[in-house]
Structure formats: structure tokens, C-alpha cells
Short mmCIF file of C-alpha atoms and ligand atoms in Angstrom, two decimals:
data_model
loop_
_atom_site.label_atom_id
_atom_site.label_comp_id
_atom_site.label_asym_id
_atom_site.label_seq_id
_atom_site.Cartn_x
_atom_site.Cartn_y
_atom_site.Cartn_z
CA MET A 1 -10.05 -21.25 -5.06
CA ALA A 2 -10.09 -18.63 -2.29
CA GLU A 3 -12.44 -19.16 0.55
CA TYR A 4 -15.00 -16.54 1.38
CA ILE A 5 -16.31 -15.64 4.77
CA LYS A 6 -19.82 -16.98 5.09
CA LYS A 7 -22.89 -14.77 4.98
CA GLU A 8 -23.72 -15.85 8.67
CA GLU A 9 -20.42 -14.63 9.96
CA THR A 10 -20.76 -11.33 8.40
CA GLU A 11 -24.42 -11.04 9.64
CA ARG A 12 -23.01 -11.96 13.13
CA GLN A 13 -20.36 -8.96 12.84
CA LYS A 14 -23.35 -6.87 11.86
CA GLU A 15 -25.07 -7.71 15.24
CA TYR A 16 -21.84 -6.59 16.95
CA LEU A 17 -22.10 -3.26 15.01
CA TYR A 18 -25.60 -2.81 16.56
CA LYS A 19 -24.24 -3.56 19.98
CA LEU A 20 -21.37 -1.07 19.58
CA GLN A 21 -24.07 1.51 18.30
CA GLU A 22 -25.92 1.04 21.66
CA ILE A 23 -22.75 1.58 23.62
CA ASN A 24 -21.86 4.64 21.48
CA ASN A 25 -25.37 6.12 21.78
CA ALA A 26 -25.05 5.92 25.67
CA PHE A 27 -21.77 7.70 25.25
CA TYR A 28 -23.58 10.43 23.27
CA ALA A 29 -26.15 10.79 25.88
CA ARG A 30 -23.54 11.20 28.65
CA HIS A 31 -21.03 13.57 26.58
CA GLY A 32 -23.29 15.23 23.99
CA ARG A 33 -20.98 14.05 21.26
CA LYS A 34 -20.00 10.95 19.37
CA PRO A 35 -16.97 9.07 20.64
CA LEU A 36 -14.06 9.91 18.36
CA ALA A 37 -11.67 7.47 16.59
CA ASN A 38 -8.25 8.28 15.32
CA THR A 39 -6.77 5.92 12.77
CA GLU A 40 -3.27 5.99 11.38
CA THR A 41 -1.83 3.82 8.54
CA TYR A 42 1.78 2.72 8.28
CA GLY A 43 2.77 0.71 5.20
CA CYS A 44 1.50 0.11 1.67
CA GLN A 45 -1.66 0.94 -0.22
CA GLN A 46 -3.00 -2.48 0.85
CA ASN A 47 -2.91 -1.10 4.36
CA GLU A 48 -4.47 2.19 3.33
CA ASN A 49 -7.28 0.14 1.88
CA ASP A 50 -7.68 -1.84 5.03
CA THR A 51 -7.76 1.20 7.06
CA GLU A 52 -10.54 2.67 4.89
CA ARG A 53 -12.58 -0.64 5.92
CA ILE A 54 -11.72 -0.02 9.44
CA ARG A 55 -13.14 3.58 9.35
CA GLY A 56 -16.08 2.04 7.44
CA MET A 57 -16.80 -0.24 10.37
CA LEU A 58 -16.24 2.33 13.03
CA SER A 59 -18.30 4.89 11.23
CA ALA A 60 -21.10 2.18 11.08
CA ALA A 61 -20.65 1.69 14.81
CA GLY A 62 -21.25 5.39 15.54
CA PHE A 63 -17.89 6.75 15.78
CA GLY A 64 -16.87 10.08 14.60
CA PHE A 65 -13.23 10.85 13.48
CA CYS A 66 -10.41 13.07 14.63
CA ASP A 67 -6.83 13.72 13.52
CA ARG A 68 -5.01 13.59 16.81
CA ALA A 69 -4.74 10.83 19.31
CA GLU A 70 -4.90 13.46 21.96
CA ASP A 71 -8.65 14.07 21.04
CA ALA A 72 -9.62 10.39 20.54
CA ASP A 73 -11.63 8.00 22.56
CA LEU A 74 -10.41 5.19 20.38
CA VAL A 75 -6.99 5.02 18.55
CA ILE A 76 -6.19 2.28 15.97
CA TYR A 77 -2.88 1.99 14.41
CA ASN A 78 -2.57 -0.15 11.09
CA THR A 79 0.87 -1.24 11.17
CA CYS A 80 3.40 -2.38 8.67
CA ALA A 81 6.29 -4.97 9.09
CA VAL A 82 8.28 -4.50 5.94
CA ARG A 83 11.22 -2.68 7.55
CA GLU A 84 12.43 -1.98 11.03
CA ASN A 85 11.91 1.85 10.92
CA ALA A 86 8.10 1.09 10.13
CA GLU A 87 7.91 -0.84 13.29
CA ASP A 88 9.96 1.68 15.35
CA ARG A 89 7.61 4.42 14.49
CA VAL A 90 4.73 2.44 15.98
CA TYR A 91 6.70 1.74 19.16
CA GLY A 92 7.44 5.44 19.33
CA ARG A 93 3.69 6.29 19.06
CA LEU A 94 2.75 3.61 21.51
CA GLY A 95 5.23 5.35 23.99
CA ILE A 96 3.35 8.67 23.60
CA LEU A 97 -0.07 6.96 23.87
CA LYS A 98 1.01 5.53 27.26
CA HIS A 99 1.24 8.97 28.71
CA ILE A 100 -2.18 9.96 27.25
CA LYS A 101 -3.78 6.86 28.67
CA GLU A 102 -2.34 7.67 32.03
CA GLN A 103 -4.37 10.94 32.00
CA ARG A 104 -7.30 9.33 30.27
CA PRO A 105 -7.73 5.62 31.28
CA ASP A 106 -10.99 5.38 29.15
CA LEU A 107 -8.90 5.61 25.83
CA ILE A 108 -8.99 2.50 23.97
CA ILE A 109 -5.86 1.52 22.01
CA GLY A 110 -5.98 -0.89 19.16
CA LEU A 111 -3.06 -2.25 16.96
CA CYS A 112 -3.72 -4.19 13.75
CA GLY A 113 -1.98 -5.18 10.55
CA CYS A 114 1.13 -6.80 9.42
CA MET A 115 3.40 -6.14 12.43
CA VAL A 116 1.02 -7.76 14.86
CA GLN A 117 0.69 -10.92 12.49
CA GLN A 118 4.25 -11.95 13.99
CA GLU A 119 4.32 -13.83 17.30
CA HIS A 120 7.52 -12.26 18.63
CA ILE A 121 5.89 -8.74 18.27
CA VAL A 122 2.65 -9.61 20.13
CA GLU A 123 4.81 -10.98 22.90
CA LYS A 124 6.87 -7.84 23.02
CA ILE A 125 3.65 -5.59 22.96
CA LYS A 126 2.15 -7.68 25.75
CA GLN A 127 5.17 -7.26 27.91
CA VAL A 128 6.39 -3.75 27.16
CA TYR A 129 3.25 -1.95 25.94
CA ASN A 130 0.45 -3.50 28.12
CA HIS A 131 -1.63 -0.31 27.72
CA VAL A 132 -2.67 -1.68 24.29
CA ASP A 133 -6.19 -3.00 24.60
CA LEU A 134 -6.90 -4.65 21.25
CA ILE A 135 -4.55 -6.56 18.87
CA PHE A 136 -5.92 -8.03 15.74
CA GLY A 137 -3.85 -9.34 12.65
CA THR A 138 -4.47 -8.99 9.00
CA HIS A 139 -6.75 -11.96 8.79
CA ALA A 140 -9.00 -10.83 11.53
CA LEU A 141 -9.85 -7.41 10.12
CA TYR A 142 -13.51 -8.21 9.45
CA LYS A 143 -13.99 -9.23 13.09
CA LEU A 144 -13.34 -5.77 14.40
CA PRO A 145 -16.79 -5.12 15.51
CA GLU A 146 -16.88 -8.40 17.61
CA LEU A 147 -13.34 -7.66 19.01
CA LEU A 148 -14.02 -4.07 19.95
CA TYR A 149 -17.21 -5.10 21.69
CA GLU A 150 -15.25 -7.69 23.72
CA VAL A 151 -12.82 -4.79 24.80
CA TYR A 152 -15.73 -2.61 25.94
CA LYS A 153 -17.56 -5.48 27.65
CA GLU A 154 -14.49 -7.49 29.16
CA GLY A 155 -12.38 -4.44 29.93
CA LYS A 156 -9.33 -6.64 29.35
CA THR A 157 -6.80 -7.08 26.47
CA VAL A 158 -8.35 -8.88 23.47
CA ILE A 159 -5.96 -10.49 20.87
CA ASP A 160 -6.91 -12.09 17.68
CA THR A 161 -3.73 -12.70 15.44
CA GLU A 162 -4.61 -16.27 14.31
CA SER A 163 -2.47 -17.04 11.20
CA SER A 164 -4.37 -18.39 8.45
CA ASP A 165 -4.40 -17.82 4.63
CA GLY A 166 -7.25 -15.49 5.31
CA ALA A 167 -10.63 -16.23 3.84
CA ILE A 168 -11.73 -13.24 1.75
CA CYS A 169 -14.45 -11.01 3.31
CA GLU A 170 -16.64 -9.17 0.81
CA ASP A 171 -19.09 -7.37 3.00
CA ILE A 172 -17.06 -5.08 5.11
CA PRO A 173 -18.41 -1.48 5.16
CA ILE A 174 -15.82 1.06 3.69
CA LEU A 175 -15.28 4.76 4.11
CA ARG A 176 -12.85 6.02 1.43
CA ASP A 177 -10.48 8.82 1.68
CA SER A 178 -11.16 10.21 -1.73
CA ASP A 179 -14.35 11.02 -3.73
CA SER A 180 -12.58 10.68 -7.12
CA LYS A 181 -10.01 7.93 -6.75
CA ALA A 182 -10.25 4.65 -5.21
CA TRP A 183 -8.01 1.58 -4.24
CA VAL A 184 -9.56 -1.63 -5.35
CA SER A 185 -7.80 -4.83 -4.01
CA ILE A 186 -8.06 -7.57 -6.56
CA MET A 187 -6.05 -10.16 -4.59
CA TYR A 188 -4.52 -10.72 -1.23
CA GLY A 189 -1.24 -12.22 -0.01
CA CYS A 190 1.81 -13.34 -1.89
CA ASN A 191 3.41 -16.66 -2.87
CA ASN A 192 6.79 -15.27 -3.97
CA PHE A 193 8.89 -15.38 -0.85
CA CYS A 194 11.65 -13.09 -1.81
CA THR A 195 14.17 -13.97 0.67
CA TYR A 196 14.27 -10.49 2.39
CA CYS A 197 10.49 -9.94 2.60
CA ILE A 198 8.18 -10.51 5.59
CA VAL A 199 4.80 -9.80 3.40
CA PRO A 200 4.14 -13.61 2.65
CA TYR A 201 4.33 -14.51 6.30
CA VAL A 202 2.02 -11.73 7.52
CA ARG A 203 -0.47 -11.63 4.57
CA GLY A 204 -0.65 -15.41 3.78
CA ARG A 205 -0.89 -17.19 0.47
CA GLU A 206 -2.31 -15.50 -2.72
CA ARG A 207 -6.04 -15.28 -3.02
CA SER A 208 -7.80 -13.72 -6.02
CA ARG A 209 -11.12 -12.07 -5.80
CA GLN A 210 -13.79 -13.29 -8.31
CA PRO A 211 -13.83 -10.93 -11.30
CA GLN A 212 -17.52 -10.24 -10.98
CA ARG A 213 -17.13 -8.98 -7.41
CA ILE A 214 -14.27 -6.53 -8.49
CA LEU A 215 -16.34 -5.35 -11.34
CA ASP A 216 -19.47 -4.74 -9.18
CA GLU A 217 -17.38 -2.75 -6.72
CA ILE A 218 -15.86 -0.75 -9.58
CA LYS A 219 -19.12 -0.19 -11.31
CA ALA A 220 -20.60 1.10 -7.97
CA LEU A 221 -17.65 3.48 -7.47
CA ALA A 222 -17.96 4.77 -10.96
CA GLU A 223 -21.71 5.44 -10.42
CA LYS A 224 -20.71 7.47 -7.34
CA GLY A 225 -18.43 9.56 -9.55
CA VAL A 226 -15.12 7.83 -8.79
CA SER A 227 -13.03 8.01 -11.93
CA GLU A 228 -9.63 6.75 -11.16
CA ILE A 229 -9.22 3.21 -10.01
CA CYS A 230 -5.98 1.63 -8.75
CA LEU A 231 -6.18 -2.09 -8.74
CA LEU A 232 -4.17 -3.60 -5.78
CA GLY A 233 -2.21 -6.72 -5.15
CA GLN A 234 1.39 -7.68 -4.13
CA ASN A 235 1.84 -9.27 -7.40
CA VAL A 236 -1.11 -8.48 -9.79
CA ASN A 237 0.47 -10.55 -12.60
CA SER A 238 -0.52 -13.72 -10.61
CA TYR A 239 -4.13 -12.59 -10.57
CA GLY A 240 -6.46 -15.48 -11.47
CA LYS A 241 -4.07 -18.26 -11.14
CA ASP A 242 -6.24 -19.70 -8.21
CA LEU A 243 -9.65 -19.13 -9.81
CA GLU A 244 -11.76 -21.66 -11.47
CA GLU A 245 -12.59 -19.21 -14.19
CA ASN A 246 -9.77 -18.96 -16.92
CA ILE A 247 -8.79 -15.38 -16.44
CA ASP A 248 -5.57 -13.49 -16.00
CA PHE A 249 -4.63 -9.88 -15.03
CA ALA A 250 -4.53 -8.76 -18.71
CA ASP A 251 -8.24 -10.04 -19.14
CA LEU A 252 -9.32 -8.30 -15.91
CA LEU A 253 -7.64 -5.07 -17.08
CA ARG A 254 -9.65 -5.21 -20.32
CA MET A 255 -12.84 -5.77 -18.44
CA VAL A 256 -12.33 -2.88 -16.14
CA ASN A 257 -11.49 -0.73 -19.10
CA ASP A 258 -15.14 -1.35 -20.36
CA VAL A 259 -16.59 -0.03 -17.15
CA GLU A 260 -18.61 3.26 -17.96
CA GLY A 261 -17.53 6.30 -15.80
CA VAL A 262 -14.05 4.93 -15.18
CA ARG A 263 -11.41 7.38 -16.77
CA ARG A 264 -8.08 6.23 -15.57
CA ILE A 265 -6.85 2.77 -14.49
CA ARG A 266 -3.73 2.23 -12.54
CA PHE A 267 -2.29 -0.93 -10.97
CA MET A 268 0.43 -2.11 -8.68
CA THR A 269 2.47 -4.07 -8.13
CA SER A 270 3.72 -6.16 -10.91
CA HIS A 271 6.50 -8.68 -10.48
CA PRO A 272 8.97 -8.73 -13.29
CA LYS A 273 9.16 -12.52 -13.55
CA ASP A 274 5.48 -12.70 -14.49
CA PHE A 275 5.21 -9.47 -16.53
CA GLY A 276 5.18 -10.13 -20.25
CA ASP A 277 3.62 -9.29 -23.57
CA ARG A 278 0.01 -10.25 -22.89
CA LEU A 279 -0.08 -7.41 -20.14
CA ILE A 280 1.97 -4.99 -22.35
CA ASN A 281 -0.60 -5.47 -25.16
CA ALA A 282 -3.46 -4.93 -22.81
CA MET A 283 -1.94 -1.85 -21.38
CA ALA A 284 -1.23 -0.60 -24.93
CA GLU A 285 -4.83 -1.31 -26.14
CA CYS A 286 -6.92 -0.26 -23.15
CA THR A 287 -7.44 3.49 -23.58
CA LYS A 288 -8.15 4.08 -19.89
CA VAL A 289 -5.10 2.38 -18.60
CA CYS A 290 -2.56 5.08 -17.64
CA HIS A 291 0.71 5.05 -19.34
CA GLN A 292 2.53 4.28 -16.16
CA LEU A 293 4.31 1.16 -14.67
CA HIS A 294 5.70 0.38 -11.48
CA LEU A 295 8.04 -2.65 -11.86
CA PRO A 296 10.34 -3.29 -8.90
CA PHE A 297 13.80 -4.59 -9.88
CA GLN A 298 15.43 -4.54 -6.34
CA ALA A 299 18.91 -5.21 -7.40
CA GLY A 300 20.98 -5.26 -10.64
CA SER A 301 23.46 -8.11 -9.87
CA ASP A 302 22.29 -11.57 -11.06
CA ARG A 303 23.97 -13.13 -8.07
CA VAL A 304 22.14 -10.78 -5.62
CA LEU A 305 18.80 -11.25 -7.52
CA SER A 306 19.38 -15.02 -7.27
CA GLU A 307 20.02 -14.82 -3.55
CA MET A 308 16.79 -12.70 -3.33
CA ASN A 309 14.84 -15.44 -5.03
CA ARG A 310 13.55 -13.02 -7.61
CA LYS A 311 13.54 -15.36 -10.55
CA TYR A 312 14.81 -13.03 -13.27
CA THR A 313 18.21 -11.62 -14.32
CA LYS A 314 19.27 -8.11 -15.03
CA ALA A 315 19.24 -8.82 -18.70
CA GLU A 316 15.57 -10.35 -18.62
CA TYR A 317 14.44 -7.24 -16.74
CA LEU A 318 16.08 -4.82 -19.15
CA GLU A 319 14.53 -6.72 -22.06
CA LYS A 320 10.97 -6.46 -20.62
CA ILE A 321 11.59 -2.73 -20.11
CA ARG A 322 12.70 -2.39 -23.72
CA ARG A 323 9.49 -4.17 -24.83
CA VAL A 324 7.22 -1.75 -22.79
CA LYS A 325 9.04 1.34 -24.06
CA GLU A 326 8.66 0.00 -27.72
CA LYS A 327 4.90 -0.64 -27.42
CA ILE A 328 4.09 2.35 -25.17
CA PRO A 329 6.81 5.01 -25.92
CA ASP A 330 5.49 7.63 -23.45
CA ILE A 331 5.28 5.10 -20.61
CA ALA A 332 6.29 6.68 -17.21
CA LEU A 333 8.42 4.01 -15.17
CA SER A 334 8.94 3.72 -11.53
CA THR A 335 10.58 0.98 -9.39
CA ASP A 336 11.64 -0.18 -5.99
CA VAL A 337 15.35 -0.79 -5.25
CA MET A 338 17.06 -2.08 -2.38
CA VAL A 339 20.70 -1.33 -1.28
CA GLY A 340 22.73 -3.34 1.21
CA PHE A 341 21.15 -6.75 0.86
CA PRO A 342 23.48 -9.23 2.72
CA THR A 343 26.32 -10.47 0.60
CA GLU A 344 26.09 -7.48 -1.66
CA THR A 345 29.40 -6.18 -2.70
CA ASN A 346 30.39 -2.75 -4.15
CA GLU A 347 30.71 -4.46 -7.43
CA ASP A 348 27.14 -5.83 -7.32
CA PHE A 349 25.83 -2.35 -6.49
CA GLU A 350 27.52 -1.00 -9.62
CA ASP A 351 25.01 -3.34 -11.53
CA THR A 352 22.16 -1.59 -9.62
CA LEU A 353 23.28 1.83 -10.74
CA ASP A 354 23.71 0.56 -14.33
CA VAL A 355 19.98 -0.53 -14.38
CA LEU A 356 18.95 2.93 -13.23
CA LYS A 357 21.08 4.57 -15.97
CA GLN A 358 19.94 2.32 -18.66
CA VAL A 359 16.16 2.50 -17.75
CA GLU A 360 15.86 6.19 -16.63
CA PHE A 361 13.05 5.64 -14.33
CA ASP A 362 10.82 8.67 -13.72
CA THR A 363 10.93 7.87 -10.01
CA ILE A 364 12.26 5.27 -7.69
CA PHE A 365 11.38 4.04 -4.13
CA SER A 366 14.69 3.17 -2.64
CA PHE A 367 15.31 1.25 0.55
CA ILE A 368 18.18 0.15 2.63
CA TYR A 369 17.89 -3.55 3.45
CA SER A 370 16.38 -4.30 6.86
CA ARG A 371 16.69 -7.60 8.60
CA ARG A 372 13.35 -9.40 8.99
CA LYS A 373 13.11 -11.97 11.71
CA GLY A 374 12.12 -15.38 10.17
CA THR A 375 13.04 -14.56 6.49
CA PRO A 376 15.87 -16.64 4.87
CA ALA A 377 18.04 -13.56 4.18
CA ALA A 378 18.14 -12.89 7.99
CA LYS A 379 20.68 -15.63 8.18
CA LEU A 380 22.95 -14.32 5.45
CA ASP A 381 26.05 -12.21 6.27
CA PHE A 382 26.98 -8.65 5.17
CA VAL A 383 30.00 -8.01 3.11
CA LEU A 384 29.60 -4.18 3.22
CA THR A 385 29.75 -2.12 6.42
CA ASP A 386 26.87 0.08 7.27
CA GLU A 387 28.84 3.14 6.28
CA GLU A 388 29.55 1.57 2.92
CA ILE A 389 25.80 0.75 2.43
CA HIS A 390 24.79 4.32 3.37
CA LYS A 391 27.36 5.82 0.91
CA ASN A 392 26.11 3.66 -1.88
CA PHE A 393 22.61 4.64 -1.00
CA ASP A 394 23.50 8.34 -1.26
CA ARG A 395 25.20 7.68 -4.60
CA MET A 396 22.24 6.05 -5.84
CA LEU A 397 19.98 9.00 -4.98
CA ASN A 398 22.31 11.32 -6.70
CA VAL A 399 22.26 9.31 -9.81
CA GLN A 400 18.44 9.11 -9.76
CA ASN A 401 17.87 12.70 -8.87
CA GLU A 402 19.64 13.87 -11.83
CA ILE A 403 17.57 11.54 -14.09
CA SER A 404 14.29 12.44 -12.57
CA LYS A 405 14.93 16.07 -12.82
CA ARG A 406 16.24 15.74 -16.44
CA LYS A 407 13.07 13.87 -17.31
CA ASN A 408 10.83 16.44 -15.57
CA ASP A 409 12.61 19.23 -17.44
CA THR A 410 11.24 17.91 -20.70
CA CYS A 411 7.68 18.37 -19.50
CA VAL A 412 8.22 22.25 -19.22
CA GLY A 413 6.06 24.07 -21.80
CA LYS A 414 3.71 20.97 -22.38
CA VAL A 415 -0.02 20.71 -21.41
CA TYR A 416 -1.00 17.73 -19.17
CA THR A 417 -4.57 16.63 -17.98
CA VAL A 418 -4.39 16.57 -14.30
CA LEU A 419 -6.93 15.00 -11.74
CA VAL A 420 -6.97 17.61 -9.01
CA ASP A 421 -6.52 15.95 -5.40
CA GLY A 422 -7.05 19.15 -3.56
CA ALA A 423 -4.83 21.63 -1.72
CA SER A 424 -1.09 20.90 -1.92
CA LYS A 425 0.34 19.41 1.22
CA ASN A 426 3.39 21.78 1.25
CA ASN A 427 1.51 24.84 0.29
CA PRO A 428 -2.20 25.11 1.04
CA GLU A 429 -2.42 28.06 -1.33
CA MET A 430 -1.64 25.81 -4.27
CA LEU A 431 -3.67 22.81 -5.71
CA SER A 432 -2.13 19.60 -6.43
CA GLY A 433 -2.99 16.85 -8.71
CA ARG A 434 -1.55 14.03 -10.98
CA THR A 435 -1.05 13.46 -14.52
CA ASP A 436 -1.84 10.35 -16.36
CA SER A 437 1.84 9.38 -15.69
CA SER A 438 1.34 10.01 -12.09
CA LYS A 439 3.59 13.03 -11.93
CA ILE A 440 2.65 15.58 -9.16
CA VAL A 441 1.67 18.98 -10.49
CA ASN A 442 1.18 21.99 -8.11
CA PHE A 443 -0.70 25.08 -9.52
CA LYS A 444 -2.85 27.97 -8.44
CA GLY A 445 -6.68 27.27 -8.61
CA ASP A 446 -9.91 27.13 -6.77
CA ALA A 447 -10.38 24.60 -4.22
CA SER A 448 -13.75 23.78 -5.88
CA LEU A 449 -11.68 22.05 -8.67
CA ALA A 450 -10.87 19.06 -6.48
CA GLY A 451 -11.92 15.81 -8.01
CA GLN A 452 -11.90 17.41 -11.56
CA TYR A 453 -9.78 16.90 -14.53
CA VAL A 454 -8.09 20.18 -15.65
CA ASP A 455 -5.48 21.04 -18.20
CA VAL A 456 -2.32 22.56 -16.81
CA LYS A 457 0.62 23.99 -18.58
CA ILE A 458 3.93 23.08 -17.07
CA THR A 459 6.03 26.14 -16.05
CA GLU A 460 8.70 24.79 -13.88
CA ALA A 461 10.30 21.32 -13.04
CA HIS A 462 11.58 19.96 -9.83
CA THR A 463 13.00 16.57 -9.08
CA TRP A 464 9.80 15.24 -7.44
CA SER A 465 7.13 17.41 -8.75
CA LEU A 466 6.20 19.93 -11.54
CA ASN A 467 4.64 23.43 -11.18
CA GLY A 468 2.18 24.76 -13.77
CA GLU A 469 -0.71 27.04 -14.43
CA LEU A 470 -4.18 26.35 -15.50
CA VAL A 471 -4.99 26.82 -19.16
N1 SAH B 501 4.90 -6.85 -3.60
C1 SAH B 501 5.65 -5.72 -4.00
C2 SAH B 501 6.16 -4.81 -2.96
C3 SAH B 501 6.13 -5.30 -1.44
S1 SAH B 501 6.96 -4.26 -0.27
C4 SAH B 501 6.68 -6.07 -4.88
O1 SAH B 501 7.01 -7.23 -4.80
O2 SAH B 501 7.37 -5.34 -5.53
C5 SAH B 501 7.67 -2.87 -1.06
C6 SAH B 501 9.15 -2.83 -1.25
O3 SAH B 501 9.80 -2.83 0.13
C7 SAH B 501 9.79 -3.92 -1.93
O4 SAH B 501 9.67 -3.81 -3.32
C8 SAH B 501 11.13 -3.79 -1.48
O5 SAH B 501 11.91 -2.96 -2.27
C9 SAH B 501 11.07 -3.25 -0.03
N2 SAH B 501 11.26 -4.33 1.02
C10 SAH B 501 10.66 -5.36 1.32
N3 SAH B 501 11.36 -6.16 2.19
C11 SAH B 501 12.34 -5.28 2.56
C12 SAH B 501 13.33 -5.37 3.65
N4 SAH B 501 13.34 -6.34 4.48
N5 SAH B 501 14.26 -4.42 3.72
C13 SAH B 501 14.24 -3.31 2.92
N6 SAH B 501 13.23 -3.01 1.97
C14 SAH B 501 12.42 -4.07 1.80
FE1 SF4 B 502 7.61 -9.48 -0.76
FE2 SF4 B 502 8.50 -10.45 -3.03
FE3 SF4 B 502 5.99 -10.92 -2.30
FE4 SF4 B 502 6.75 -8.46 -3.20
S1 SF4 B 502 6.76 -10.39 -4.42
S2 SF4 B 502 5.47 -8.89 -1.38
S3 SF4 B 502 8.78 -8.29 -2.28
S4 SF4 B 502 7.80 -11.58 -1.21
FE1 F3S B 503 3.86 -3.30 5.20
FE2 F3S B 503 2.11 -5.25 5.21
FE3 F3S B 503 2.13 -3.59 3.14
S1 F3S B 503 4.14 -5.44 5.73
S2 F3S B 503 4.26 -3.10 2.86
S3 F3S B 503 1.65 -3.08 5.27
S4 F3S B 503 1.54 -5.71 3.17
#
């Protein structure tokens, strides 16, 4: 069973919140404003959810928030280690922050998350980016008040990246991004050790939260008017395996489905090896569970899947998809795919294309393999050149774009219920929201509709989104 952070420890962190408040009150007295924090998130929904907790703690400590590091008194980057480009973006930002800090030495710079849970990265930051004041790993998130207080008091770099399987901390304040949708972590960590992946090393072993705590969180959200819940875990199908209660993810889904006020339930991510009929049935029977499934297949070739330690074959994957489609005919499907895994040949890649063509996903998230230090695949050799890998990647996108567009075309003329997120990112004059199947719909409407469910008739289909008008 997962360990929980003790009450005394969370109380101790609260004491530090009060101490930070005193410091921030003094700041207010000097400057006539609150100190401002700028937070940026790199990485997955788990990290987004962690950033909401960071902002919760900072807000409780008396910080206000700003969108640009240039205006901030405190910057915290919540980093991701899954691919090299995620890490490079952070290094790029740290270079810019160095200049800002030269002009404003009082600026405090903090780095946290998956990237700094790796020793070699912390060494590099200490050597090359010594303007960073605070480094804390994924397991130390709840200690932010204490660590930040030390930075202010000691005026020297504070580092807490102890590796552990991370006891679960339930009592962290949270400041959520949305009033209508919420991420709810149901478990942390991963036991799967796919050979390319760094996540198990930086997030520790699987720990499930107790069902009652999850339900209490969701009930409280629903009472505040949050109606869409996304249950989060690296592999939600493993939920409950480490609990004393005899409960699995399908059971949990049914319990969440019974919470009054919740209207839509989503979840991610499912691992194909553990995905089966129990969950498919729960999805089909729970009226609030969206008809949407994200089921990463990564690669189509059985040989590559085995090298990846994914524990299923192409045929098994396709069979599971067939069963979902049979039970839930209007299911919207998405997946993660990787191109250029070491040892992958052009012939292997044809199998990946074949899965895309057979399944016809609505959307895919596609990645070029990135070597991660310390993972087993890092020792394997490449068969394909960089150029061949990029060519395959482009070919894959072309195949998928055609499928996505064709599927979106079938939506034209139909009416969908959309939960309005707010102004569209690309065009502030339009509203943007999502259907039950998680398709993005842009349409004209009043900003006051944000957070509401409205019916939209689709007038035009693009590859990545739909346009429509209110009915
Ligand atoms: N736990 C989830 C996703 C974790 S990371 C799952 O198992 O599906 C999200 C995606 O990043 C993965 O699905 C994979 O496609 C991709 N990814 C992970 N490690 C990678 C690497 N080293 N290089 C490129 N993509 C990677
Ligand atoms: Fe990484 Fe595999 Fe775990 Fe997903 S299931 S987080 S890809 S090791
Ligand atoms: Fe990245 Fe960590 Fe998520 S490595 S993908 S932020 S779990």
C-alpha cells in the first residue's frame, strides 16, 4: 500500500507557508504590490496537475501571478524529461533568465519536475546554470514552502531531488486552471519500464490513491460547479493493484459515474496490455464516461514491440480495438506512436502504418524516438539514418492527416454538445470547446458561455478541428 505523508509533516509545511506570508507581507509594504510568480509547465497532464498544486501553495504563501518571466519576482519551471526537445526548451529558457537575473538579482529561479529527478541533469544545472536558486524533484513537491523559505533565508541554492517512490501527499493547496474541468490524479508512478521511457525512473513506482480520497476530491469539485473530470495516471488500468481494498479501475469509473454534478468523465492513459473487457463494459455502461479512448500502441511491428517491452502484439492490440468498437460504435480513438526506435527497419515501420490504416484513429500524438540516458533502449543501435526516420515520420503524418480529415468530414451537418473552454487560442473572436469525443470545435458566441454546455452545428471540418455555429 502506498505510503502517505504524515499529518505532522503537512502541518510543518503550513508553518512555512505562514513564514513565507510574513516575507511577502514585508515585500508588499516595500513595493505596494504582491510579489509575482511566473510558472511554466513542460510535459504531460500529470505535470499540469502538479503545477496547479505549485500555484496553490504559492497563492497561499501570498504570491500573485504573471504571465511573463520579465515581470516576475519568482519563476518556477515544471520540467519534463520524456524527450530531448522538452529538456532543450528548458535550457533555452534558462539562458534567457540568466540575462533577466543579471539586471534583477532579486529574481528567484526554481526548477522542478521530472528533468531534475535525474542526477546528471542536476550536475549540469549546477555547473552551467548556476543562477538557478531552487531545484526540487517530483517527490519533493509538497515541500515547496520549506524549500522556498530556505532560499529566501539562506540566499544560496537549495536542492532536494532525493529519489524515493514518493509517499502520496493529500493536503497540498491547489489553484486550478479551469472552473469547469479538472484533472484528478488517481495514481502516481509507473511499473512498466518500456525500454525507451524515462518516466518510471523520475516518477517512481506505481502508487494508487485510496478511492475514498479520490471520490471526496471529485465531490468537492462537483459542488463547486466543475462538471468534467479527467482521471490521470501513467497507466490507469493498474489502478488499485497496490491497495488493500479489492478495487480496480473499472470499479473506480463506476463510482465516479455516480457522483452527482459530474457530467463528463475522461481518463488517461490506458496501457493496451491491461486494457480489457471489464473496462470496456464499464465504459459502455457508465452514462457519463465519454466515448473517447486514448490507447497508445507505439509501434506496429511485433519485434519492435518486444524490444520496447510493451507486452502485447499487433494482433492483440487490433483485437482490443475491435472489441471497443463493437461495444461502443461511436468511440473516438487516439494514440501515441513512435517512429525511429533503435533497431526499427523500414519494414517494421510499414506495420506501424498498417495499424494506423486499420484502426483509423481520430487523432494521433506522434514522436520521433529520443535517446534517454539510463534507459535500456539507449544501448541499442539504429538501423535507419536520421533522414530515413524523418521521411517515415512525414509519411506517417500524411497517412494520418488524411484519415483525421476524412473522419472530421463526417461530422459536418451534425449537432454536437460542446463544453465551452473560452476564447479560441488562434482566433480570440471565436469560442472554442470540446465535444464528448474530445474534438475541438470553434464557433462564434459570447464569452459568457465559457464553462457551459451548448449545442453546435458543424459547418466545416479541418484536420485538427471543426468549425460550427450555435443552434
Ligand atoms: N504512460 C503513458 C505515456 C507516457 S509518455 C503511456 O504509456 O502511454 C507519453 C508518450 O511519449 C509515450 O506514449 C511515448 O509515445 C512517448 N515517449 C516516451 N518516451 C519517449 C522517448 N524516449 N522518445 C520519444 N517518445 C517517447
Ligand atoms: Fe513510460 Fe511505458 Fe510507463 Fe508509459 S507505460 S510511462 S511509456 S514506461
Ligand atoms: Fe514528462 Fe514527467 Fe510527464 S517526464 S511526460 S512530465 S511524467
